[in-house]
Amino acid sequence: MLKRAYDGLVAYSSHPAAPWLLFFLTFVESSVSPLPPIPLLIPMCIARPDRAWFYAGVCSLGAVLGGYLGYAIGALLYDSVGSWLISIYGLQDKAAELISTSQDFWFWVLVTKGLTPIPFKIVTIMSGFLHFDLWKFTIGMVISRVTFFAMIAVALRYYGDDIRIFIEKHLPMTALALVVVIVGGFFILPMVL
């Protein structure tokens, strides 16, 4: 079943609509969804390593635009949607503390969290909730998300065949590692924020 899912993702990665789905997944991951774009990005880059930079650009654009939606949720809808999303991750107690202490270091929180698999939407929503400077928010998002997706593109562009062979040879272990990283990001977030 896992092999069928992987083969389906690789086959779908050549579909003309795949970049749009990749954009959508990245957009909603930066604002409301817990599903990261990595499970689609990796097969797409493996299937078409010549387009790895394009796919990284699609993800970067989706992440930045989705980040603005996350910011708007935090700034305008925190009492309803924002607090509900923050409570899912167990950060409601830290929110009040962050308001009084974060302005001096929030840019670095934004940049460092954007370079990790920790759910980025939490940082974008909290940025809006904290009314963090929009220009600094934009710069931090661009630096972190472009760098994050570019690192993935570089690895898959130049080592795609080796990575593909490793993934296909160790598919259950690779899938488990991906799940651990994604789920682990949710548990690590309250400890590092």
Short mmCIF file of N, CA and C in Angstrom, two decimals:
data_model
loop_
_atom_site.label_atom_id
_atom_site.label_comp_id
_atom_site.label_asym_id
_atom_site.label_seq_id
_atom_site.Cartn_x
_atom_site.Cartn_y
_atom_site.Cartn_z
N MET A 1 0.81 -1.19 0.00
CA MET A 1 0.00 0.00 0.00
C MET A 1 0.87 1.27 0.00
N LEU A 2 1.92 1.26 0.80
CA LEU A 2 2.84 2.40 0.87
C LEU A 2 3.53 2.61 -0.48
N LYS A 3 3.93 1.51 -1.10
CA LYS A 3 4.59 1.58 -2.41
C LYS A 3 3.63 2.14 -3.47
N ARG A 4 2.36 1.72 -3.39
CA ARG A 4 1.36 2.25 -4.33
C ARG A 4 1.17 3.75 -4.16
N ALA A 5 1.13 4.19 -2.90
CA ALA A 5 0.97 5.62 -2.62
C ALA A 5 2.17 6.41 -3.14
N TYR A 6 3.37 5.89 -2.91
CA TYR A 6 4.59 6.55 -3.39
C TYR A 6 4.58 6.60 -4.92
N ASP A 7 4.28 5.47 -5.56
CA ASP A 7 4.23 5.44 -7.03
C ASP A 7 3.18 6.40 -7.57
N GLY A 8 2.04 6.49 -6.87
CA GLY A 8 0.99 7.42 -7.28
C GLY A 8 1.45 8.87 -7.19
N LEU A 9 2.17 9.20 -6.12
CA LEU A 9 2.70 10.56 -5.98
C LEU A 9 3.71 10.87 -7.07
N VAL A 10 4.59 9.93 -7.35
CA VAL A 10 5.60 10.14 -8.40
C VAL A 10 4.91 10.30 -9.76
N ALA A 11 3.91 9.46 -10.03
CA ALA A 11 3.19 9.56 -11.30
C ALA A 11 2.43 10.89 -11.39
N TYR A 12 1.80 11.30 -10.28
CA TYR A 12 1.05 12.55 -10.28
C TYR A 12 1.96 13.76 -10.43
N SER A 13 3.21 13.64 -10.01
CA SER A 13 4.11 14.78 -10.04
C SER A 13 4.36 15.32 -11.44
N SER A 14 4.08 14.52 -12.46
CA SER A 14 4.24 14.99 -13.84
C SER A 14 2.94 15.58 -14.39
N HIS A 15 1.87 15.50 -13.64
CA HIS A 15 0.58 16.02 -14.09
C HIS A 15 0.65 17.56 -14.16
N PRO A 16 0.03 18.16 -15.16
CA PRO A 16 0.08 19.62 -15.28
C PRO A 16 -0.48 20.38 -14.06
N ALA A 17 -1.38 19.74 -13.32
CA ALA A 17 -1.97 20.40 -12.16
C ALA A 17 -1.11 20.26 -10.90
N ALA A 18 -0.07 19.44 -10.94
CA ALA A 18 0.74 19.18 -9.75
C ALA A 18 1.35 20.45 -9.15
N PRO A 19 1.91 21.37 -9.95
CA PRO A 19 2.44 22.60 -9.34
C PRO A 19 1.37 23.42 -8.64
N TRP A 20 0.14 23.40 -9.16
CA TRP A 20 -0.94 24.13 -8.51
C TRP A 20 -1.29 23.51 -7.16
N LEU A 21 -1.31 22.18 -7.12
CA LEU A 21 -1.58 21.49 -5.85
C LEU A 21 -0.44 21.76 -4.87
N LEU A 22 0.79 21.75 -5.35
CA LEU A 22 1.94 22.06 -4.51
C LEU A 22 1.82 23.48 -3.93
N PHE A 23 1.45 24.43 -4.78
CA PHE A 23 1.25 25.81 -4.33
C PHE A 23 0.16 25.86 -3.26
N PHE A 24 -0.96 25.19 -3.52
CA PHE A 24 -2.08 25.20 -2.58
C PHE A 24 -1.69 24.59 -1.24
N LEU A 25 -1.02 23.44 -1.26
CA LEU A 25 -0.60 22.80 -0.02
C LEU A 25 0.33 23.71 0.78
N THR A 26 1.25 24.37 0.11
CA THR A 26 2.18 25.26 0.80
C THR A 26 1.46 26.49 1.34
N PHE A 27 0.53 27.01 0.57
CA PHE A 27 -0.25 28.16 1.00
C PHE A 27 -1.02 27.86 2.28
N VAL A 28 -1.76 26.76 2.29
CA VAL A 28 -2.58 26.45 3.47
C VAL A 28 -1.72 25.97 4.64
N GLU A 29 -0.55 25.40 4.38
CA GLU A 29 0.34 24.98 5.46
C GLU A 29 0.87 26.20 6.22
N SER A 30 0.98 27.31 5.55
CA SER A 30 1.47 28.53 6.20
C SER A 30 0.38 29.30 6.93
N SER A 31 -0.87 28.82 6.82
CA SER A 31 -1.96 29.58 7.43
C SER A 31 -2.92 28.73 8.26
N VAL A 32 -3.36 27.58 7.76
CA VAL A 32 -4.38 26.83 8.50
C VAL A 32 -4.18 25.32 8.56
N SER A 33 -3.52 24.73 7.62
CA SER A 33 -3.47 23.27 7.52
C SER A 33 -2.23 22.67 8.18
N PRO A 34 -2.39 21.49 8.80
CA PRO A 34 -1.21 20.82 9.36
C PRO A 34 -0.44 20.00 8.32
N LEU A 35 -0.96 19.88 7.11
CA LEU A 35 -0.32 19.05 6.09
C LEU A 35 0.78 19.81 5.37
N PRO A 36 2.03 19.36 5.47
CA PRO A 36 3.13 20.05 4.79
C PRO A 36 3.20 19.66 3.31
N PRO A 37 3.85 20.48 2.49
CA PRO A 37 3.97 20.16 1.07
C PRO A 37 5.09 19.17 0.76
N ILE A 38 5.93 18.86 1.73
CA ILE A 38 7.11 18.02 1.50
C ILE A 38 6.78 16.66 0.87
N PRO A 39 5.71 15.95 1.32
CA PRO A 39 5.42 14.66 0.69
C PRO A 39 5.10 14.74 -0.80
N LEU A 40 4.70 15.90 -1.29
CA LEU A 40 4.49 16.07 -2.73
C LEU A 40 5.72 16.68 -3.39
N LEU A 41 6.39 17.59 -2.70
CA LEU A 41 7.57 18.26 -3.27
C LEU A 41 8.69 17.26 -3.58
N ILE A 42 8.97 16.36 -2.67
CA ILE A 42 10.07 15.41 -2.87
C ILE A 42 9.85 14.53 -4.10
N PRO A 43 8.68 13.87 -4.24
CA PRO A 43 8.49 13.07 -5.46
C PRO A 43 8.51 13.90 -6.74
N MET A 44 8.00 15.13 -6.66
CA MET A 44 8.03 15.97 -7.86
C MET A 44 9.45 16.30 -8.27
N CYS A 45 10.30 16.60 -7.31
CA CYS A 45 11.70 16.91 -7.61
C CYS A 45 12.46 15.67 -8.05
N ILE A 46 12.10 14.53 -7.50
CA ILE A 46 12.75 13.28 -7.90
C ILE A 46 12.36 12.92 -9.33
N ALA A 47 11.07 13.09 -9.64
CA ALA A 47 10.60 12.76 -11.00
C ALA A 47 11.15 13.74 -12.04
N ARG A 48 11.28 15.01 -11.65
CA ARG A 48 11.76 16.04 -12.58
C ARG A 48 12.82 16.89 -11.90
N PRO A 49 14.05 16.36 -11.71
CA PRO A 49 15.08 17.15 -11.04
C PRO A 49 15.43 18.44 -11.78
N ASP A 50 15.20 18.48 -13.09
CA ASP A 50 15.46 19.69 -13.85
C ASP A 50 14.51 20.83 -13.47
N ARG A 51 13.40 20.50 -12.78
CA ARG A 51 12.43 21.51 -12.37
C ARG A 51 12.44 21.77 -10.87
N ALA A 52 13.45 21.26 -10.17
CA ALA A 52 13.51 21.41 -8.71
C ALA A 52 13.47 22.87 -8.29
N TRP A 53 14.18 23.74 -9.02
CA TRP A 53 14.18 25.16 -8.66
C TRP A 53 12.80 25.77 -8.86
N PHE A 54 12.14 25.38 -9.93
CA PHE A 54 10.78 25.87 -10.18
C PHE A 54 9.85 25.45 -9.05
N TYR A 55 9.93 24.18 -8.64
CA TYR A 55 9.07 23.70 -7.57
C TYR A 55 9.39 24.40 -6.25
N ALA A 56 10.65 24.67 -5.99
CA ALA A 56 11.03 25.42 -4.78
C ALA A 56 10.45 26.83 -4.84
N GLY A 57 10.44 27.43 -6.02
CA GLY A 57 9.84 28.76 -6.18
C GLY A 57 8.34 28.74 -5.95
N VAL A 58 7.67 27.70 -6.45
CA VAL A 58 6.23 27.55 -6.23
C VAL A 58 5.94 27.44 -4.74
N CYS A 59 6.72 26.62 -4.04
CA CYS A 59 6.55 26.47 -2.59
C CYS A 59 6.83 27.77 -1.86
N SER A 60 7.88 28.45 -2.24
CA SER A 60 8.24 29.71 -1.59
C SER A 60 7.13 30.75 -1.75
N LEU A 61 6.62 30.88 -2.96
CA LEU A 61 5.54 31.83 -3.22
C LEU A 61 4.29 31.45 -2.42
N GLY A 62 3.94 30.17 -2.43
CA GLY A 62 2.78 29.72 -1.65
C GLY A 62 2.95 29.97 -0.17
N ALA A 63 4.16 29.73 0.34
CA ALA A 63 4.42 29.92 1.77
C ALA A 63 4.32 31.38 2.17
N VAL A 64 4.86 32.27 1.34
CA VAL A 64 4.82 33.70 1.66
C VAL A 64 3.39 34.23 1.58
N LEU A 65 2.67 33.89 0.53
CA LEU A 65 1.29 34.36 0.41
C LEU A 65 0.41 33.75 1.51
N GLY A 66 0.61 32.48 1.80
CA GLY A 66 -0.12 31.84 2.90
C GLY A 66 0.25 32.44 4.24
N GLY A 67 1.49 32.87 4.37
CA GLY A 67 1.93 33.53 5.60
C GLY A 67 1.15 34.81 5.86
N TYR A 68 0.82 35.55 4.79
CA TYR A 68 0.00 36.75 4.96
C TYR A 68 -1.40 36.40 5.46
N LEU A 69 -1.95 35.28 4.97
CA LEU A 69 -3.25 34.84 5.47
C LEU A 69 -3.14 34.48 6.96
N GLY A 70 -2.07 33.78 7.33
CA GLY A 70 -1.85 33.46 8.74
C GLY A 70 -1.73 34.72 9.58
N TYR A 71 -1.01 35.70 9.08
CA TYR A 71 -0.85 36.98 9.77
C TYR A 71 -2.22 37.64 9.96
N ALA A 72 -3.04 37.63 8.90
CA ALA A 72 -4.38 38.24 8.98
C ALA A 72 -5.25 37.50 9.99
N ILE A 73 -5.14 36.18 10.03
CA ILE A 73 -5.90 35.42 11.03
C ILE A 73 -5.50 35.85 12.43
N GLY A 74 -4.21 35.99 12.66
CA GLY A 74 -3.73 36.41 13.97
C GLY A 74 -4.11 37.83 14.32
N ALA A 75 -4.06 38.71 13.34
CA ALA A 75 -4.32 40.13 13.60
C ALA A 75 -5.82 40.44 13.68
N LEU A 76 -6.61 39.79 12.82
CA LEU A 76 -8.02 40.16 12.71
C LEU A 76 -8.99 39.14 13.31
N LEU A 77 -8.59 37.87 13.34
CA LEU A 77 -9.50 36.81 13.78
C LEU A 77 -8.95 35.99 14.93
N TYR A 78 -8.04 36.58 15.71
CA TYR A 78 -7.40 35.78 16.75
C TYR A 78 -8.41 35.25 17.76
N ASP A 79 -9.40 36.05 18.14
CA ASP A 79 -10.35 35.62 19.17
C ASP A 79 -11.19 34.43 18.73
N SER A 80 -11.32 34.20 17.44
CA SER A 80 -12.11 33.06 16.97
C SER A 80 -11.21 32.00 16.35
N VAL A 81 -10.81 32.20 15.13
CA VAL A 81 -10.03 31.20 14.40
C VAL A 81 -8.60 31.07 14.95
N GLY A 82 -7.95 32.20 15.18
CA GLY A 82 -6.55 32.17 15.63
C GLY A 82 -6.36 31.46 16.95
N SER A 83 -7.18 31.79 17.94
CA SER A 83 -7.01 31.14 19.26
C SER A 83 -7.31 29.66 19.18
N TRP A 84 -8.27 29.28 18.34
CA TRP A 84 -8.57 27.86 18.16
C TRP A 84 -7.37 27.13 17.57
N LEU A 85 -6.74 27.71 16.53
CA LEU A 85 -5.57 27.07 15.93
C LEU A 85 -4.40 27.02 16.91
N ILE A 86 -4.20 28.10 17.67
CA ILE A 86 -3.11 28.13 18.65
C ILE A 86 -3.35 27.10 19.75
N SER A 87 -4.62 26.94 20.17
CA SER A 87 -4.92 25.97 21.24
C SER A 87 -4.69 24.54 20.78
N ILE A 88 -4.85 24.27 19.50
CA ILE A 88 -4.57 22.93 18.98
C ILE A 88 -3.13 22.53 19.29
N TYR A 89 -2.23 23.50 19.25
CA TYR A 89 -0.82 23.24 19.49
C TYR A 89 -0.41 23.47 20.95
N GLY A 90 -1.40 23.79 21.81
CA GLY A 90 -1.11 23.95 23.23
C GLY A 90 -0.32 25.19 23.58
N LEU A 91 -0.49 26.27 22.82
CA LEU A 91 0.32 27.47 23.04
C LEU A 91 -0.48 28.66 23.59
N GLN A 92 -1.72 28.43 24.00
CA GLN A 92 -2.52 29.55 24.46
C GLN A 92 -1.94 30.25 25.68
N ASP A 93 -1.29 29.52 26.58
CA ASP A 93 -0.69 30.14 27.77
C ASP A 93 0.52 31.00 27.40
N LYS A 94 1.24 30.59 26.38
CA LYS A 94 2.44 31.34 25.99
C LYS A 94 2.10 32.59 25.19
N ALA A 95 0.89 32.66 24.65
CA ALA A 95 0.52 33.80 23.80
C ALA A 95 0.59 35.12 24.56
N ALA A 96 0.03 35.15 25.77
CA ALA A 96 0.05 36.40 26.55
C ALA A 96 1.47 36.81 26.91
N GLU A 97 2.28 35.83 27.25
CA GLU A 97 3.68 36.11 27.59
C GLU A 97 4.43 36.67 26.39
N LEU A 98 4.15 36.14 25.22
CA LEU A 98 4.83 36.60 24.01
C LEU A 98 4.51 38.04 23.66
N ILE A 99 3.30 38.48 23.95
CA ILE A 99 2.91 39.85 23.61
C ILE A 99 3.84 40.85 24.28
N SER A 100 4.16 40.61 25.54
CA SER A 100 4.96 41.58 26.28
C SER A 100 6.46 41.45 26.03
N THR A 101 6.92 40.30 25.57
CA THR A 101 8.37 40.10 25.49
C THR A 101 8.92 39.87 24.10
N SER A 102 8.07 39.76 23.11
CA SER A 102 8.54 39.22 21.84
C SER A 102 9.05 40.22 20.81
N GLN A 103 8.66 41.45 20.87
CA GLN A 103 8.98 42.37 19.78
C GLN A 103 10.48 42.45 19.49
N ASP A 104 11.30 42.29 20.51
CA ASP A 104 12.74 42.41 20.30
C ASP A 104 13.35 41.20 19.59
N PHE A 105 12.77 40.05 19.77
CA PHE A 105 13.38 38.84 19.20
C PHE A 105 12.50 38.11 18.21
N TRP A 106 11.29 38.59 17.94
CA TRP A 106 10.34 37.82 17.12
C TRP A 106 10.84 37.61 15.69
N PHE A 107 11.59 38.55 15.15
CA PHE A 107 12.13 38.38 13.80
C PHE A 107 12.96 37.09 13.73
N TRP A 108 13.78 36.84 14.75
CA TRP A 108 14.63 35.66 14.76
C TRP A 108 13.83 34.39 15.01
N VAL A 109 12.75 34.49 15.77
CA VAL A 109 11.84 33.35 15.93
C VAL A 109 11.25 33.00 14.58
N LEU A 110 10.80 34.01 13.86
CA LEU A 110 10.20 33.81 12.54
C LEU A 110 11.18 33.16 11.58
N VAL A 111 12.40 33.65 11.53
CA VAL A 111 13.40 33.11 10.61
C VAL A 111 13.78 31.68 10.99
N THR A 112 14.07 31.43 12.25
CA THR A 112 14.51 30.08 12.63
C THR A 112 13.40 29.06 12.51
N LYS A 113 12.18 29.42 12.85
CA LYS A 113 11.07 28.46 12.73
C LYS A 113 10.75 28.18 11.26
N GLY A 114 10.96 29.16 10.41
CA GLY A 114 10.71 28.97 8.99
C GLY A 114 11.71 28.04 8.32
N LEU A 115 12.83 27.79 8.98
CA LEU A 115 13.86 26.89 8.45
C LEU A 115 13.72 25.47 8.97
N THR A 116 12.66 25.19 9.72
CA THR A 116 12.47 23.88 10.33
C THR A 116 11.15 23.28 9.87
N PRO A 117 10.93 21.99 10.16
CA PRO A 117 9.64 21.38 9.84
C PRO A 117 8.55 21.70 10.87
N ILE A 118 8.86 22.53 11.86
CA ILE A 118 7.84 22.94 12.84
C ILE A 118 6.75 23.70 12.08
N PRO A 119 5.48 23.45 12.41
CA PRO A 119 4.38 24.08 11.65
C PRO A 119 4.53 25.60 11.56
N PHE A 120 4.68 26.10 10.35
CA PHE A 120 4.96 27.51 10.11
C PHE A 120 3.75 28.39 10.40
N LYS A 121 2.54 27.82 10.29
CA LYS A 121 1.34 28.61 10.50
C LYS A 121 1.27 29.20 11.90
N ILE A 122 1.85 28.50 12.88
CA ILE A 122 1.82 29.02 14.24
C ILE A 122 2.59 30.33 14.32
N VAL A 123 3.71 30.40 13.66
CA VAL A 123 4.53 31.62 13.68
C VAL A 123 3.83 32.74 12.91
N THR A 124 3.18 32.41 11.80
CA THR A 124 2.52 33.47 11.04
C THR A 124 1.30 34.00 11.80
N ILE A 125 0.53 33.11 12.41
CA ILE A 125 -0.64 33.55 13.18
C ILE A 125 -0.20 34.38 14.39
N MET A 126 0.82 33.89 15.09
CA MET A 126 1.32 34.64 16.25
C MET A 126 1.91 35.99 15.84
N SER A 127 2.51 36.06 14.66
CA SER A 127 3.04 37.35 14.18
C SER A 127 1.91 38.37 14.03
N GLY A 128 0.79 37.94 13.47
CA GLY A 128 -0.36 38.83 13.35
C GLY A 128 -0.94 39.18 14.70
N PHE A 129 -1.04 38.19 15.58
CA PHE A 129 -1.58 38.42 16.92
C PHE A 129 -0.72 39.43 17.68
N LEU A 130 0.60 39.34 17.48
CA LEU A 130 1.52 40.26 18.16
C LEU A 130 1.64 41.60 17.44
N HIS A 131 0.95 41.73 16.30
CA HIS A 131 1.04 42.93 15.47
C HIS A 131 2.51 43.25 15.16
N PHE A 132 3.23 42.19 14.83
CA PHE A 132 4.64 42.33 14.48
C PHE A 132 4.74 43.16 13.21
N ASP A 133 5.76 43.98 13.11
CA ASP A 133 5.97 44.86 11.96
C ASP A 133 5.86 44.07 10.65
N LEU A 134 4.98 44.50 9.76
CA LEU A 134 4.70 43.76 8.53
C LEU A 134 5.90 43.66 7.60
N TRP A 135 6.73 44.71 7.55
CA TRP A 135 7.93 44.65 6.70
C TRP A 135 8.93 43.64 7.24
N LYS A 136 9.14 43.64 8.54
CA LYS A 136 10.04 42.65 9.14
C LYS A 136 9.48 41.25 8.96
N PHE A 137 8.17 41.14 9.08
CA PHE A 137 7.51 39.84 8.88
C PHE A 137 7.76 39.34 7.46
N THR A 138 7.59 40.22 6.49
CA THR A 138 7.81 39.84 5.09
C THR A 138 9.25 39.42 4.85
N ILE A 139 10.19 40.21 5.33
CA ILE A 139 11.62 39.88 5.14
C ILE A 139 11.96 38.55 5.81
N GLY A 140 11.48 38.35 7.03
CA GLY A 140 11.76 37.10 7.74
C GLY A 140 11.16 35.90 7.03
N MET A 141 9.92 36.06 6.53
CA MET A 141 9.28 34.97 5.80
C MET A 141 10.05 34.63 4.53
N VAL A 142 10.39 35.65 3.77
CA VAL A 142 11.10 35.41 2.50
C VAL A 142 12.44 34.72 2.76
N ILE A 143 13.20 35.24 3.73
CA ILE A 143 14.50 34.64 4.04
C ILE A 143 14.34 33.18 4.43
N SER A 144 13.44 32.91 5.36
CA SER A 144 13.34 31.55 5.91
C SER A 144 12.74 30.56 4.92
N ARG A 145 11.63 30.92 4.29
CA ARG A 145 10.95 29.94 3.44
C ARG A 145 11.69 29.73 2.12
N VAL A 146 12.23 30.78 1.53
CA VAL A 146 13.01 30.60 0.29
C VAL A 146 14.23 29.73 0.60
N THR A 147 14.90 29.99 1.70
CA THR A 147 16.07 29.19 2.08
C THR A 147 15.69 27.73 2.33
N PHE A 148 14.60 27.51 3.06
CA PHE A 148 14.14 26.15 3.38
C PHE A 148 13.88 25.35 2.10
N PHE A 149 13.08 25.91 1.21
CA PHE A 149 12.74 25.19 -0.01
C PHE A 149 13.91 25.11 -0.99
N ALA A 150 14.78 26.10 -0.98
CA ALA A 150 15.98 26.05 -1.84
C ALA A 150 16.91 24.94 -1.38
N MET A 151 17.05 24.73 -0.07
CA MET A 151 17.91 23.64 0.42
C MET A 151 17.38 22.29 -0.04
N ILE A 152 16.06 22.13 0.00
CA ILE A 152 15.46 20.88 -0.48
C ILE A 152 15.69 20.73 -1.98
N ALA A 153 15.51 21.83 -2.73
CA ALA A 153 15.71 21.78 -4.19
C ALA A 153 17.15 21.44 -4.54
N VAL A 154 18.11 22.03 -3.83
CA VAL A 154 19.52 21.74 -4.11
C VAL A 154 19.81 20.26 -3.88
N ALA A 155 19.36 19.75 -2.75
CA ALA A 155 19.60 18.34 -2.44
C ALA A 155 18.98 17.43 -3.50
N LEU A 156 17.75 17.73 -3.88
CA LEU A 156 17.06 16.85 -4.84
C LEU A 156 17.53 17.08 -6.27
N ARG A 157 17.98 18.28 -6.57
CA ARG A 157 18.47 18.57 -7.93
C ARG A 157 19.79 17.84 -8.20
N TYR A 158 20.67 17.86 -7.20
CA TYR A 158 22.00 17.30 -7.42
C TYR A 158 22.16 15.87 -6.91
N TYR A 159 21.33 15.47 -5.98
CA TYR A 159 21.44 14.11 -5.43
C TYR A 159 20.13 13.35 -5.57
N GLY A 160 19.28 13.79 -6.48
CA GLY A 160 17.95 13.21 -6.65
C GLY A 160 17.96 11.72 -6.93
N ASP A 161 18.86 11.26 -7.81
CA ASP A 161 18.88 9.83 -8.12
C ASP A 161 19.27 9.01 -6.90
N ASP A 162 20.29 9.47 -6.17
CA ASP A 162 20.70 8.75 -4.96
C ASP A 162 19.60 8.76 -3.91
N ILE A 163 18.94 9.91 -3.77
CA ILE A 163 17.84 10.01 -2.80
C ILE A 163 16.68 9.12 -3.22
N ARG A 164 16.35 9.12 -4.52
CA ARG A 164 15.27 8.27 -5.02
C ARG A 164 15.56 6.81 -4.74
N ILE A 165 16.79 6.37 -5.02
CA ILE A 165 17.17 4.97 -4.78
C ILE A 165 17.05 4.65 -3.30
N PHE A 166 17.53 5.56 -2.45
CA PHE A 166 17.44 5.33 -1.01
C PHE A 166 15.98 5.24 -0.56
N ILE A 167 15.14 6.19 -1.02
CA ILE A 167 13.73 6.19 -0.63
C ILE A 167 13.05 4.90 -1.07
N GLU A 168 13.28 4.52 -2.32
CA GLU A 168 12.62 3.32 -2.83
C GLU A 168 13.11 2.05 -2.15
N LYS A 169 14.38 2.03 -1.78
CA LYS A 169 14.95 0.85 -1.11
C LYS A 169 14.46 0.76 0.34
N HIS A 170 14.29 1.91 0.98
CA HIS A 170 13.92 1.97 2.40
C HIS A 170 12.61 2.73 2.58
N LEU A 171 11.62 2.45 1.74
CA LEU A 171 10.38 3.22 1.74
C LEU A 171 9.66 3.23 3.10
N PRO A 172 9.47 2.10 3.77
CA PRO A 172 8.79 2.16 5.08
C PRO A 172 9.55 3.01 6.10
N MET A 173 10.87 2.86 6.14
CA MET A 173 11.67 3.63 7.09
C MET A 173 11.62 5.13 6.74
N THR A 174 11.67 5.46 5.46
CA THR A 174 11.63 6.85 5.02
C THR A 174 10.27 7.48 5.35
N ALA A 175 9.19 6.74 5.08
CA ALA A 175 7.85 7.24 5.39
C ALA A 175 7.69 7.45 6.89
N LEU A 176 8.20 6.52 7.68
CA LEU A 176 8.12 6.66 9.14
C LEU A 176 8.92 7.87 9.61
N ALA A 177 10.10 8.07 9.05
CA ALA A 177 10.92 9.23 9.42
C ALA A 177 10.20 10.53 9.08
N LEU A 178 9.55 10.58 7.94
CA LEU A 178 8.81 11.77 7.54
C LEU A 178 7.66 12.04 8.51
N VAL A 179 6.94 10.99 8.88
CA VAL A 179 5.83 11.13 9.84
C VAL A 179 6.36 11.61 11.19
N VAL A 180 7.49 11.04 11.64
CA VAL A 180 8.07 11.44 12.93
C VAL A 180 8.47 12.91 12.90
N VAL A 181 9.07 13.37 11.81
CA VAL A 181 9.47 14.77 11.70
C VAL A 181 8.24 15.68 11.72
N ILE A 182 7.21 15.32 10.97
CA ILE A 182 6.01 16.15 10.90
C ILE A 182 5.28 16.17 12.24
N VAL A 183 5.01 15.00 12.79
CA VAL A 183 4.30 14.92 14.06
C VAL A 183 5.17 15.47 15.19
N GLY A 184 6.45 15.17 15.13
CA GLY A 184 7.36 15.67 16.15
C GLY A 184 7.41 17.18 16.21
N GLY A 185 7.23 17.82 15.05
CA GLY A 185 7.20 19.29 15.02
C GLY A 185 6.08 19.86 15.88
N PHE A 186 4.94 19.16 15.93
CA PHE A 186 3.83 19.62 16.73
C PHE A 186 4.14 19.53 18.23
N PHE A 187 4.88 18.49 18.62
CA PHE A 187 5.20 18.30 20.04
C PHE A 187 6.38 19.16 20.48
N ILE A 188 7.28 19.43 19.54
CA ILE A 188 8.47 20.24 19.86
C ILE A 188 8.10 21.71 19.96
N LEU A 189 7.13 22.14 19.18
CA LEU A 189 6.78 23.56 19.11
C LEU A 189 6.54 24.19 20.48
N PRO A 190 5.71 23.62 21.36
CA PRO A 190 5.50 24.28 22.66
C PRO A 190 6.78 24.41 23.48
N MET A 191 7.75 23.54 23.26
CA MET A 191 8.98 23.60 24.04
C MET A 191 9.95 24.67 23.53
N VAL A 192 9.88 25.01 22.24
CA VAL A 192 10.85 25.94 21.67
C VAL A 192 10.30 27.33 21.45
N LEU A 193 9.02 27.51 21.59
CA LEU A 193 8.43 28.83 21.36
C LEU A 193 8.23 29.54 22.67
#
